[in-house]
Coordinates of C-alpha atoms and ligand atoms in Angstrom, one line a residue:
M17 CA -17.2 -15.3 17.6
N18 CA -20.1 -13.1 18.5
R19 CA -21.8 -14.0 15.2
P20 CA -25.4 -12.9 16.2
E21 CA -24.0 -9.6 17.6
V22 CA -22.1 -9.0 14.4
A23 CA -25.1 -9.7 12.3
A24 CA -27.2 -7.4 14.5
A25 CA -24.6 -4.5 14.3
M26 CA -24.6 -5.0 10.5
A27 CA -28.4 -5.0 10.3
V28 CA -28.5 -1.7 12.2
L29 CA -26.1 -0.2 9.7
E30 CA -28.1 -1.5 6.8
A31 CA -31.3 0.0 8.2
H32 CA -29.4 3.2 8.8
R33 CA -28.2 3.3 5.2
V34 CA -31.8 3.3 3.9
E35 CA -32.5 6.3 6.2
I36 CA -29.4 8.2 5.2
S37 CA -29.8 7.5 1.5
R38 CA -32.7 9.9 1.5
K39 CA -30.2 12.7 2.1
R40 CA -27.7 14.2 -0.3
T41 CA -24.1 14.6 1.1
L42 CA -24.4 18.3 0.3
D43 CA -27.4 18.6 2.6
L44 CA -25.3 17.2 5.4
F45 CA -23.0 20.2 4.9
S46 CA -25.8 22.7 4.8
E47 CA -27.4 21.3 7.9
D48 CA -24.1 21.3 9.8
P49 CA -21.8 24.3 9.3
R50 CA -19.2 22.5 11.4
R51 CA -19.2 19.3 9.3
F52 CA -15.7 19.8 7.9
E53 CA -14.2 20.5 11.4
D54 CA -16.1 17.6 13.0
F55 CA -15.5 15.1 10.2
S56 CA -11.8 15.6 9.8
L57 CA -8.8 14.7 12.0
R58 CA -5.4 16.3 12.4
L59 CA -2.1 14.8 13.3
D60 CA 0.5 17.5 13.3
D61 CA 0.7 18.6 9.6
L62 CA -1.5 15.7 8.4
L63 CA -5.2 16.3 7.8
Y64 CA -7.6 13.5 7.1
D65 CA -10.9 14.9 5.8
Y66 CA -13.7 12.3 5.7
S67 CA -16.6 14.8 5.5
K68 CA -17.4 14.1 1.9
N69 CA -18.4 10.6 2.7
R70 CA -22.2 10.0 3.0
L71 CA -22.3 9.4 6.7
T72 CA -23.4 11.2 10.0
R73 CA -22.5 11.0 13.6
T74 CA -25.1 8.2 13.9
T75 CA -23.3 6.2 11.2
L76 CA -20.1 6.5 13.1
H77 CA -21.8 5.5 16.3
H78 CA -23.1 2.4 14.7
L79 CA -19.7 1.6 13.1
F80 CA -18.0 2.0 16.6
D81 CA -20.6 -0.5 17.9
L82 CA -19.6 -2.9 15.2
A83 CA -15.9 -2.4 16.1
R84 CA -16.8 -3.1 19.8
V85 CA -18.6 -6.3 18.9
R86 CA -15.5 -7.4 17.0
Q87 CA -13.4 -6.4 20.0
L88 CA -11.2 -4.2 17.8
E89 CA -9.4 -2.6 20.8
K90 CA -8.6 -6.0 22.2
R91 CA -7.3 -7.3 18.9
R92 CA -5.2 -4.2 18.5
E93 CA -3.7 -4.9 21.9
A94 CA -3.0 -8.5 20.8
L95 CA -1.2 -7.2 17.6
F96 CA 1.0 -4.8 19.5
S97 CA 1.8 -7.3 22.3
G98 CA 3.3 -9.8 19.9
E99 CA 0.6 -12.4 20.1
K100 CA 0.6 -14.9 17.2
V101 CA -2.1 -13.1 15.4
N102 CA -1.0 -14.8 12.1
V103 CA -2.7 -18.0 13.2
T104 CA -2.2 -20.0 10.0
E105 CA 1.6 -19.5 10.1
K106 CA 1.8 -19.4 13.9
R107 CA 3.6 -16.0 13.8
A108 CA 3.3 -12.6 15.4
A109 CA 3.0 -9.6 13.1
L110 CA 5.4 -7.1 14.6
H111 CA 6.5 -4.8 11.8
M112 CA 5.9 -2.0 14.3
A113 CA 9.0 -3.3 16.2
L114 CA 11.1 -2.1 13.3
R115 CA 10.1 1.5 14.0
N116 CA 9.6 1.4 17.7
F117 CA 11.4 4.4 19.2
S118 CA 9.4 4.3 22.5
G119 CA 12.1 2.5 24.4
R120 CA 9.5 -0.1 25.3
A121 CA 10.5 -3.8 25.0
I122 CA 8.6 -5.9 22.4
Y123 CA 8.4 -9.6 23.1
V124 CA 8.1 -12.5 20.7
D125 CA 8.0 -15.9 22.5
G126 CA 9.0 -14.2 25.7
R127 CA 12.2 -12.6 24.2
N128 CA 12.6 -8.9 23.7
V129 CA 13.3 -8.4 20.0
M130 CA 14.3 -4.8 20.2
P131 CA 18.1 -5.3 20.8
D132 CA 18.2 -7.5 17.6
V133 CA 16.1 -4.9 15.6
V134 CA 18.4 -2.0 16.7
D135 CA 21.6 -4.1 16.0
E136 CA 20.5 -5.2 12.5
R137 CA 19.3 -1.7 11.7
G138 CA 22.7 -0.3 12.8
K139 CA 24.4 -2.8 10.5
F140 CA 22.4 -2.1 7.3
L141 CA 22.5 1.7 7.9
A142 CA 26.3 1.6 8.4
F143 CA 26.5 -0.4 5.1
A144 CA 24.3 2.2 3.4
Q145 CA 26.5 5.0 4.6
A146 CA 29.7 3.2 3.5
I147 CA 28.3 3.0 0.0
R148 CA 27.2 6.6 0.0
S149 CA 30.5 7.9 1.3
G150 CA 32.6 5.8 -1.1
E151 CA 34.2 3.8 1.7
F152 CA 32.9 0.7 0.0
V153 CA 33.7 0.7 -3.7
G154 CA 33.5 -1.7 -6.6
A155 CA 36.1 -4.3 -7.6
T156 CA 37.9 -1.8 -9.9
G157 CA 38.0 0.9 -7.2
E158 CA 35.2 2.9 -8.7
R159 CA 32.4 4.3 -6.6
L160 CA 29.1 2.3 -6.6
T161 CA 26.6 4.7 -8.1
D162 CA 23.8 2.5 -9.3
I163 CA 21.9 0.3 -6.8
V164 CA 19.8 -2.4 -8.3
N165 CA 17.3 -4.0 -5.9
I166 CA 16.3 -7.5 -7.2
G167 CA 13.2 -8.6 -5.4
I168 CA 9.4 -8.9 -6.0
G169 CA 6.2 -8.2 -4.1
G170 CA 7.0 -7.0 -0.6
S171 CA 10.7 -7.1 -1.4
D172 CA 10.2 -4.7 -4.3
L173 CA 7.1 -2.6 -4.1
G174 CA 7.8 -0.7 -0.9
P175 CA 11.4 0.4 -1.6
A176 CA 10.5 1.1 -5.3
M177 CA 7.6 3.2 -4.3
A178 CA 9.5 5.1 -1.6
A179 CA 12.6 5.6 -3.7
R180 CA 10.5 7.5 -6.3
A181 CA 8.4 9.3 -3.7
L182 CA 11.5 10.5 -1.8
S183 CA 13.7 11.2 -4.8
P184 CA 14.2 14.9 -3.8
F185 CA 16.0 13.5 -0.7
G186 CA 18.3 11.2 -2.8
A187 CA 22.0 11.8 -2.9
A188 CA 23.3 13.4 -6.1
G189 CA 25.1 10.8 -8.3
L190 CA 23.3 7.9 -6.8
S191 CA 20.4 6.0 -8.6
A192 CA 18.2 3.2 -7.4
H193 CA 16.8 0.7 -9.9
F194 CA 14.3 -2.0 -9.2
V195 CA 14.1 -5.3 -11.1
S196 CA 11.3 -7.6 -10.2
N197 CA 9.7 -9.4 -13.1
V198 CA 11.0 -12.8 -14.3
D199 CA 10.5 -11.4 -17.8
G200 CA 14.1 -11.1 -18.8
S201 CA 13.4 -7.7 -20.4
D202 CA 13.1 -6.2 -16.9
L203 CA 16.7 -7.0 -16.0
A204 CA 18.0 -6.5 -19.6
D205 CA 16.5 -3.1 -19.9
T206 CA 17.9 -2.0 -16.6
L207 CA 21.4 -3.4 -17.2
K208 CA 21.9 -1.9 -20.6
R209 CA 22.0 1.5 -18.9
L210 CA 24.5 0.4 -16.3
D211 CA 28.3 0.1 -15.9
P212 CA 29.1 -3.1 -14.1
A213 CA 32.1 -1.4 -12.3
R214 CA 29.7 1.0 -10.7
T215 CA 26.8 -1.3 -9.9
L216 CA 25.7 -2.8 -6.6
F217 CA 23.1 -5.5 -6.6
I218 CA 20.9 -6.1 -3.6
V219 CA 19.1 -9.4 -3.7
A220 CA 16.1 -8.9 -1.5
S221 CA 13.9 -11.9 -0.7
K222 CA 12.4 -12.9 2.7
T223 CA 12.4 -16.6 1.8
F224 CA 15.3 -16.6 -0.7
T225 CA 13.3 -19.2 -2.7
T226 CA 11.2 -16.8 -4.9
Q227 CA 11.7 -18.1 -8.4
E228 CA 11.7 -14.6 -10.1
T229 CA 14.3 -13.2 -7.7
I230 CA 16.6 -16.1 -7.8
K231 CA 16.5 -16.2 -11.6
N232 CA 17.2 -12.5 -11.9
A233 CA 20.0 -12.6 -9.3
Q234 CA 21.7 -15.5 -11.2
S235 CA 21.4 -13.6 -14.5
A236 CA 22.7 -10.4 -12.8
R237 CA 25.7 -12.4 -11.4
N238 CA 26.4 -13.8 -14.9
W239 CA 26.4 -10.3 -16.3
L240 CA 28.8 -9.0 -13.7
V241 CA 31.1 -12.0 -13.9
A242 CA 31.2 -11.7 -17.7
A243 CA 32.4 -8.1 -17.4
L244 CA 34.6 -8.1 -14.2
G245 CA 35.3 -11.7 -13.4
E246 CA 34.2 -14.0 -10.5
A247 CA 36.4 -12.2 -8.0
A248 CA 34.3 -9.1 -8.4
V249 CA 31.1 -10.7 -7.0
P250 CA 31.7 -10.0 -3.3
H251 CA 32.2 -6.3 -4.1
H252 CA 29.0 -6.0 -6.1
F253 CA 26.4 -8.0 -4.2
A254 CA 24.5 -7.7 -1.0
A255 CA 21.5 -9.5 0.2
V256 CA 18.5 -9.2 2.5
S257 CA 16.6 -12.2 3.8
T258 CA 15.3 -14.1 6.8
R259 CA 17.0 -17.3 5.4
L260 CA 20.6 -16.6 5.9
D261 CA 21.5 -20.3 5.2
K262 CA 20.1 -20.0 1.7
V263 CA 21.9 -16.7 1.0
A264 CA 25.3 -18.2 2.0
A265 CA 24.8 -20.8 -0.7
F266 CA 24.5 -17.9 -3.3
G267 CA 28.0 -16.8 -2.4
I268 CA 27.4 -13.3 -0.9
L269 CA 29.8 -12.2 1.8
P270 CA 28.3 -12.7 5.3
D271 CA 29.0 -9.1 6.3
R272 CA 26.9 -7.9 3.3
V273 CA 23.9 -10.0 4.3
F274 CA 21.2 -8.3 6.4
G275 CA 18.5 -10.2 8.1
F276 CA 15.0 -9.8 9.4
W277 CA 12.5 -12.1 11.1
D278 CA 9.6 -14.3 10.3
W279 CA 7.3 -12.0 12.3
V280 CA 7.7 -9.3 9.6
G281 CA 5.4 -10.1 6.7
G282 CA 6.8 -9.5 3.2
R283 CA 4.3 -6.7 2.4
Y284 CA 5.1 -5.1 5.8
S285 CA 8.9 -5.3 5.4
M286 CA 10.0 -2.1 3.9
W287 CA 10.9 -0.9 7.4
S288 CA 13.5 -3.6 7.8
A289 CA 16.7 -4.2 5.8
I290 CA 14.4 -4.7 2.8
G291 CA 14.5 -0.9 2.7
L292 CA 18.3 -1.0 2.2
S293 CA 18.2 0.4 -1.4
L294 CA 16.1 3.3 -0.1
A295 CA 18.4 3.8 2.8
I296 CA 21.4 4.0 0.4
L297 CA 19.5 6.5 -1.8
I298 CA 18.2 8.9 0.9
G299 CA 20.7 8.2 3.6
P300 CA 20.4 6.8 7.2
E301 CA 19.0 10.0 8.7
H302 CA 16.2 10.3 6.2
F303 CA 15.5 6.6 6.5
E304 CA 15.2 7.0 10.2
E305 CA 12.8 9.8 9.7
F306 CA 10.7 7.5 7.5
L307 CA 10.7 5.0 10.4
R308 CA 9.7 7.7 12.8
G309 CA 6.7 8.5 10.6
G310 CA 5.6 4.9 11.0
F311 CA 6.1 5.1 14.7
D312 CA 4.0 8.3 15.0
I313 CA 1.1 6.4 13.5
D314 CA 1.7 3.3 15.7
E315 CA 1.4 5.5 18.8
H316 CA -1.6 7.2 17.4
F317 CA -3.4 4.0 16.4
R318 CA -2.5 2.3 19.7
T319 CA -3.7 5.0 22.0
A320 CA -6.3 7.3 20.3
P321 CA -9.9 6.5 21.0
L322 CA -11.7 5.1 18.0
S323 CA -13.5 8.4 17.3
E324 CA -10.2 10.2 16.9
N325 CA -8.2 7.3 15.4
I326 CA -7.4 7.9 11.7
P327 CA -6.7 4.2 10.7
A328 CA -9.8 3.1 12.7
L329 CA -11.9 5.6 10.8
M330 CA -10.4 4.7 7.5
G331 CA -11.1 1.0 8.1
L332 CA -14.6 1.5 9.4
I333 CA -15.6 3.9 6.6
G334 CA -14.2 1.3 4.2
V335 CA -16.5 -1.3 5.8
W336 CA -19.4 1.1 5.5
H337 CA -18.8 1.3 1.8
R338 CA -17.9 -2.3 1.1
N339 CA -20.5 -4.1 3.2
I340 CA -23.3 -1.7 3.7
W341 CA -23.3 0.1 0.3
G342 CA -21.8 -2.8 -1.6
Y343 CA -19.1 -0.8 -3.4
P344 CA -16.6 -3.3 -4.8
A345 CA -13.5 -1.2 -5.2
Q346 CA -11.5 1.6 -3.6
A347 CA -9.5 4.1 -5.7
V348 CA -6.4 5.8 -4.3
I349 CA -5.4 8.9 -6.2
P350 CA -2.2 10.7 -5.1
Y351 CA -2.0 14.2 -6.6
D352 CA 1.7 13.8 -6.4
Q353 CA 3.6 12.3 -9.4
R354 CA 6.3 11.0 -7.1
L355 CA 3.6 8.8 -5.4
A356 CA 3.0 7.1 -8.8
R357 CA 3.8 3.7 -7.3
F358 CA 1.8 4.2 -4.1
P359 CA -1.4 2.6 -5.5
A360 CA 0.6 -0.5 -6.7
Y361 CA 2.2 -0.7 -3.3
L362 CA -1.3 -0.5 -1.6
Q363 CA -2.6 -3.2 -4.0
Q364 CA -0.3 -5.7 -2.4
L365 CA -0.7 -4.4 1.1
D366 CA -4.5 -4.4 0.9
M367 CA -5.4 -7.1 -1.5
E368 CA -2.8 -9.7 -0.4
S369 CA -3.9 -9.0 3.2
N370 CA -7.6 -8.9 3.0
G371 CA -8.4 -10.8 -0.2
K372 CA -9.7 -13.7 1.8
S373 CA -12.9 -15.8 1.9
V374 CA -12.3 -17.7 5.1
Q375 CA -12.6 -16.5 8.7
L376 CA -10.0 -17.1 11.4
D377 CA -11.8 -20.3 12.5
G378 CA -11.9 -21.7 9.0
D379 CA -15.6 -20.9 8.3
A380 CA -16.4 -19.2 5.0
V381 CA -17.0 -15.5 5.3
T382 CA -20.6 -14.4 4.9
R383 CA -19.9 -10.9 3.8
A384 CA -17.7 -9.2 1.2
T385 CA -14.0 -8.7 2.3
G386 CA -11.2 -6.6 0.8
P387 CA -12.1 -4.2 -2.0
I388 CA -10.3 -4.1 -5.4
V389 CA -7.7 -1.4 -4.9
F390 CA -6.5 0.7 -7.9
G391 CA -5.2 4.1 -8.7
E392 CA -3.0 6.4 -10.7
P393 CA -1.6 9.8 -9.9
G394 CA -3.9 12.8 -10.5
T395 CA -4.2 14.6 -12.8
N396 CA -3.4 11.7 -15.2
G397 CA -6.2 9.5 -13.9
Q398 CA -8.7 12.2 -14.7
H399 CA -8.0 11.7 -18.4
A400 CA -8.3 8.0 -18.1
F401 CA -10.7 6.2 -15.7
F402 CA -12.4 9.2 -13.9
Q403 CA -15.2 9.0 -16.4
L404 CA -16.3 5.8 -14.7
L405 CA -15.8 7.3 -11.3
H406 CA -18.2 10.2 -12.1
Q407 CA -20.8 8.5 -14.3
G408 CA -20.2 4.7 -14.3
T409 CA -22.8 2.3 -12.8
E410 CA -20.4 1.3 -10.0
V411 CA -19.7 3.8 -7.2
T412 CA -16.1 3.8 -6.2
P413 CA -15.0 5.5 -3.1
V414 CA -11.8 7.5 -3.6
D415 CA -8.9 8.4 -1.3
F416 CA -7.3 11.7 -2.5
I417 CA -3.7 12.4 -1.3
V418 CA -2.1 15.8 -1.8
A419 CA 0.6 18.0 -0.4
A420 CA 0.1 21.7 0.6
E421 CA 3.3 22.6 -1.0
P422 CA 5.6 21.0 -3.6
N423 CA 9.0 19.5 -3.2
Q424 CA 11.4 20.8 -5.9
A425 CA 8.6 21.7 -8.2
D426 CA 7.1 24.9 -9.6
A427 CA 4.6 26.5 -7.2
G428 CA 2.4 27.6 -10.1
H429 CA 2.1 24.0 -11.2
H430 CA 1.2 23.0 -7.7
A431 CA -1.7 25.4 -7.3
L432 CA -3.2 23.9 -10.4
L433 CA -2.6 20.4 -9.2
F434 CA -4.2 21.1 -5.9
A435 CA -7.2 22.8 -7.5
N436 CA -7.7 19.7 -9.7
C437 CA -7.6 17.5 -6.6
I438 CA -10.3 19.3 -4.7
A439 CA -12.3 19.9 -7.8
Q440 CA -12.6 16.2 -8.4
S441 CA -13.8 15.4 -4.8
E442 CA -16.3 18.3 -5.1
A443 CA -17.6 17.1 -8.4
L444 CA -17.9 13.5 -7.2
M445 CA -20.0 14.7 -4.2
R446 CA -21.9 17.6 -5.8
G447 CA -22.9 16.0 -9.1
R448 CA -25.1 17.8 -11.6
S449 CA -28.8 17.3 -11.9
Q450 CA -30.8 17.1 -15.1
D451 CA -32.4 20.5 -14.3
E452 CA -29.0 22.1 -13.8
V453 CA -27.8 20.7 -17.1
R454 CA -30.9 22.0 -18.9
K455 CA -30.4 25.5 -17.5
I456 CA -26.7 25.5 -18.6
L457 CA -27.6 24.3 -22.1
Q458 CA -30.4 26.9 -22.4
A459 CA -28.0 29.6 -21.4
Q460 CA -25.7 28.4 -24.2
G461 CA -28.6 29.0 -26.6
M462 CA -29.4 25.4 -27.3
A463 CA -32.9 24.5 -28.6
G464 CA -35.4 22.3 -26.8
A465 CA -35.1 19.1 -28.8
E466 CA -31.3 19.2 -28.7
I467 CA -31.4 19.8 -25.0
D468 CA -33.7 16.8 -24.5
A469 CA -31.2 14.6 -26.5
L470 CA -28.1 15.8 -24.8
A471 CA -29.1 16.5 -21.2
P472 CA -29.2 12.9 -19.9
H473 CA -25.6 12.4 -21.0
K474 CA -24.4 15.4 -19.0
V475 CA -26.0 14.4 -15.7
F476 CA -23.8 13.4 -12.7
S477 CA -25.4 11.6 -9.9
G478 CA -23.1 13.0 -7.2
D479 CA -23.0 11.6 -3.7
R480 CA -19.9 9.6 -4.7
P481 CA -17.8 9.3 -1.5
S482 CA -14.2 10.4 -1.0
S483 CA -11.7 11.2 1.7
T484 CA -8.7 13.5 1.3
F485 CA -5.3 13.5 3.0
I486 CA -3.4 16.7 3.0
Y487 CA 0.1 17.2 4.4
R488 CA 2.6 20.0 4.2
Q489 CA 5.1 18.3 2.0
L490 CA 6.0 14.8 0.9
T491 CA 8.9 14.2 3.4
P492 CA 10.3 10.9 4.6
R493 CA 8.3 11.3 7.8
T494 CA 5.1 12.0 5.9
L495 CA 5.6 9.0 3.7
G496 CA 6.2 6.8 6.8
R497 CA 2.9 8.1 8.2
L498 CA 1.0 7.4 5.1
V499 CA 2.2 3.9 4.7
A500 CA 1.6 3.0 8.4
L501 CA -1.9 4.6 8.2
Y502 CA -2.9 2.2 5.4
E503 CA -1.2 -0.8 7.2
H504 CA -3.4 -0.3 10.2
K505 CA -6.5 0.5 8.2
V506 CA -6.0 -3.0 6.6
F507 CA -5.7 -4.5 10.0
V508 CA -8.9 -2.8 11.3
Q509 CA -10.8 -4.2 8.4
S510 CA -9.4 -7.7 8.9
V511 CA -10.7 -7.5 12.5
I512 CA -14.2 -6.5 11.3
W513 CA -14.2 -9.3 8.7
N514 CA -12.6 -11.8 11.2
I515 CA -9.9 -12.8 8.7
N516 CA -6.2 -13.3 8.9
P517 CA -4.5 -10.3 7.0
F518 CA -1.0 -11.7 7.5
D519 CA -1.0 -14.9 5.4
Q520 CA -1.2 -15.2 1.6
W521 CA -2.0 -18.8 0.7
G522 CA -3.8 -17.6 -2.4
V523 CA -0.4 -17.1 -4.2
E524 CA 0.7 -20.7 -3.7
L525 CA -1.4 -22.7 -6.2
G526 CA -0.1 -20.7 -9.2
K527 CA 3.5 -21.0 -8.0
E528 CA 3.0 -24.8 -7.6
L529 CA 1.5 -25.2 -11.0
C530 CA 4.2 -23.1 -12.6
N531 CA 6.8 -25.4 -11.2
R532 CA 5.0 -28.3 -12.9
L533 CA 4.5 -26.5 -16.2
A534 CA 7.9 -24.9 -16.6
P535 CA 9.7 -28.1 -17.7
L536 CA 6.8 -28.8 -20.2
V537 CA 7.3 -25.3 -21.6
S538 CA 11.0 -25.4 -22.0
D539 CA 11.2 -29.0 -23.4
A540 CA 9.6 -28.9 -26.8
G541 CA 9.2 -32.7 -26.9
A542 CA 7.6 -33.1 -23.5
D543 CA 4.3 -35.0 -23.4
L544 CA 1.3 -32.8 -22.7
A545 CA -1.0 -35.6 -21.9
G546 CA -3.0 -35.1 -18.7
L547 CA -3.2 -31.3 -19.0
D548 CA -6.6 -29.7 -19.5
G549 CA -7.3 -28.8 -23.2
S550 CA -6.6 -25.1 -22.9
T551 CA -3.3 -25.4 -21.0
A552 CA -2.1 -28.0 -23.4
G553 CA -3.3 -26.0 -26.4
L554 CA -1.5 -22.9 -25.2
I555 CA 1.8 -24.7 -24.7
A556 CA 1.4 -26.3 -28.2
A557 CA 0.7 -22.8 -29.7
R558 CA 3.8 -21.5 -28.1
R559 CA 5.8 -24.3 -29.6
R560 CA 4.3 -23.6 -33.0
L561 CA 4.7 -19.8 -32.9
A562 CA 8.2 -19.5 -31.3
S563 CA 10.9 -19.7 -33.8
Ligands
F6P28 O1 3.6 -13.1 -3.8 C1 3.8 -13.8 -2.7 C2 4.9 -13.3 -1.9 O2 5.2 -14.3 -0.9 C3 4.7 -12.0 -1.2 O3 3.9 -12.1 -0.1 C4 6.1 -11.6 -1.0 O4 6.2 -10.2 -0.6 C5 6.7 -11.9 -2.3 O5 6.1 -13.1 -2.7 C6 8.2 -12.0 -2.3 O6 8.7 -13.0 -1.4 P1 10.2 -13.1 -1.0 O7 10.5 -11.8 -0.3 O8 10.2 -14.2 -0.1 O9 11.0 -13.2 -2.2

């Protein structure tokens, strides 16, 4: 698909990089007093500042050319119109339908899916409300106050991240817990704090075959039955899945099973009934606000010209960093403790989507694809890995995320938090030259030889790119916007790289091998012949070491 044109557009960008690397980012600001205004975008109370990246109008012009060659706008249209853009699984990718408040129909295989979406949402939100109001109680008549979501990957990370992010909107007396790992300590450590009579389990699994989730759900069921008896199960279990047949076999009451559809990818599913735990915690109205935040971004991404389109710019600037500068990673640093799980959520969204080496037509990619995504909340990260961000040999672009005002937190703390955030992006850009360091050391009264020895260690190269998102406050709507911005950013990059962001074959081999190895691990007498030396050696070591 347009290979020579893509190569030509990349070559233009590469030549342009050589030119632009002669300039410091700070020079770009001194040459252009309007740089901040012109290299930032506003969407209501959300500001996206990309002015601290080393790029100019010419860079953007070349990036838009690349987007045109890859027919980004046409591919965006295909995504929104329900085409089977997930070609390897022959599915549409229509998570946008789950937050479509436009009144427009959305078709999959010629059928408008919106009535089903609205109907299912009505059901799971009514269930959420019934738990909140105490209409639905546990088997002993006690209120259900502890909601345990059992799921993993897309059936865990979204609701877990959002439940923490939106905790100020949670109902008093309700707590959400998230159990994902097949490591039994995850479930055990959660259950030891809980009273079975007040606990509701939500088994969340798109496929309802995921080993970790099924194992945890069975153990949770055993725990409940041991305390309250078999008859209590229907009062204490609900499920969310696309495979209603498999859920029925688990014994959960049909009116407590909420569905979604195969055109919603696991890592794009928190907008569906997979968000049930979140909906119970924050309530249907706030959950709907979260959906509306996603819808705001869909409308923006669908209609804004590329030059004013935040996800398009996020994606293209990411391509500039990944392919033209060769930066291998992307850090995401929320200066918001309640967004602590946002980087982990984005790891699945970005790395499971764009961690691919094969193009849509099956040919190997010829350029780097998805970056390694990592992050931690600021200011904590500053005291951990920021050393490498400032002085390491790899340059890592950073996305900073920060509110203008806190939610249920001390304003004095928040001013410090905010100052730290912008100080870091300034430091990354500004750096500190050897000359500046020497002057500072001289002013401190240090002698020449000592300055010579110390100065190189105190130099910061600067010109380390970052973007910053600022919004008024972390509300459900803002969170919905943030999540949808990154979803579409990932899509934009997949278009440039000509890869399918909606499949995840890379997780299959490990699952398959685990199924083969599990019996050999649990049966101490099983024959290990035929395994490679390391795998057999590790199983033998476990047999030796375990008492
Ligand atoms: O890790 C692979 C994966 O299939 C993810 O894509 C998915 O979100 C997760 O497992 C959980 O799958 P399920 O919701 O089907 O249990």
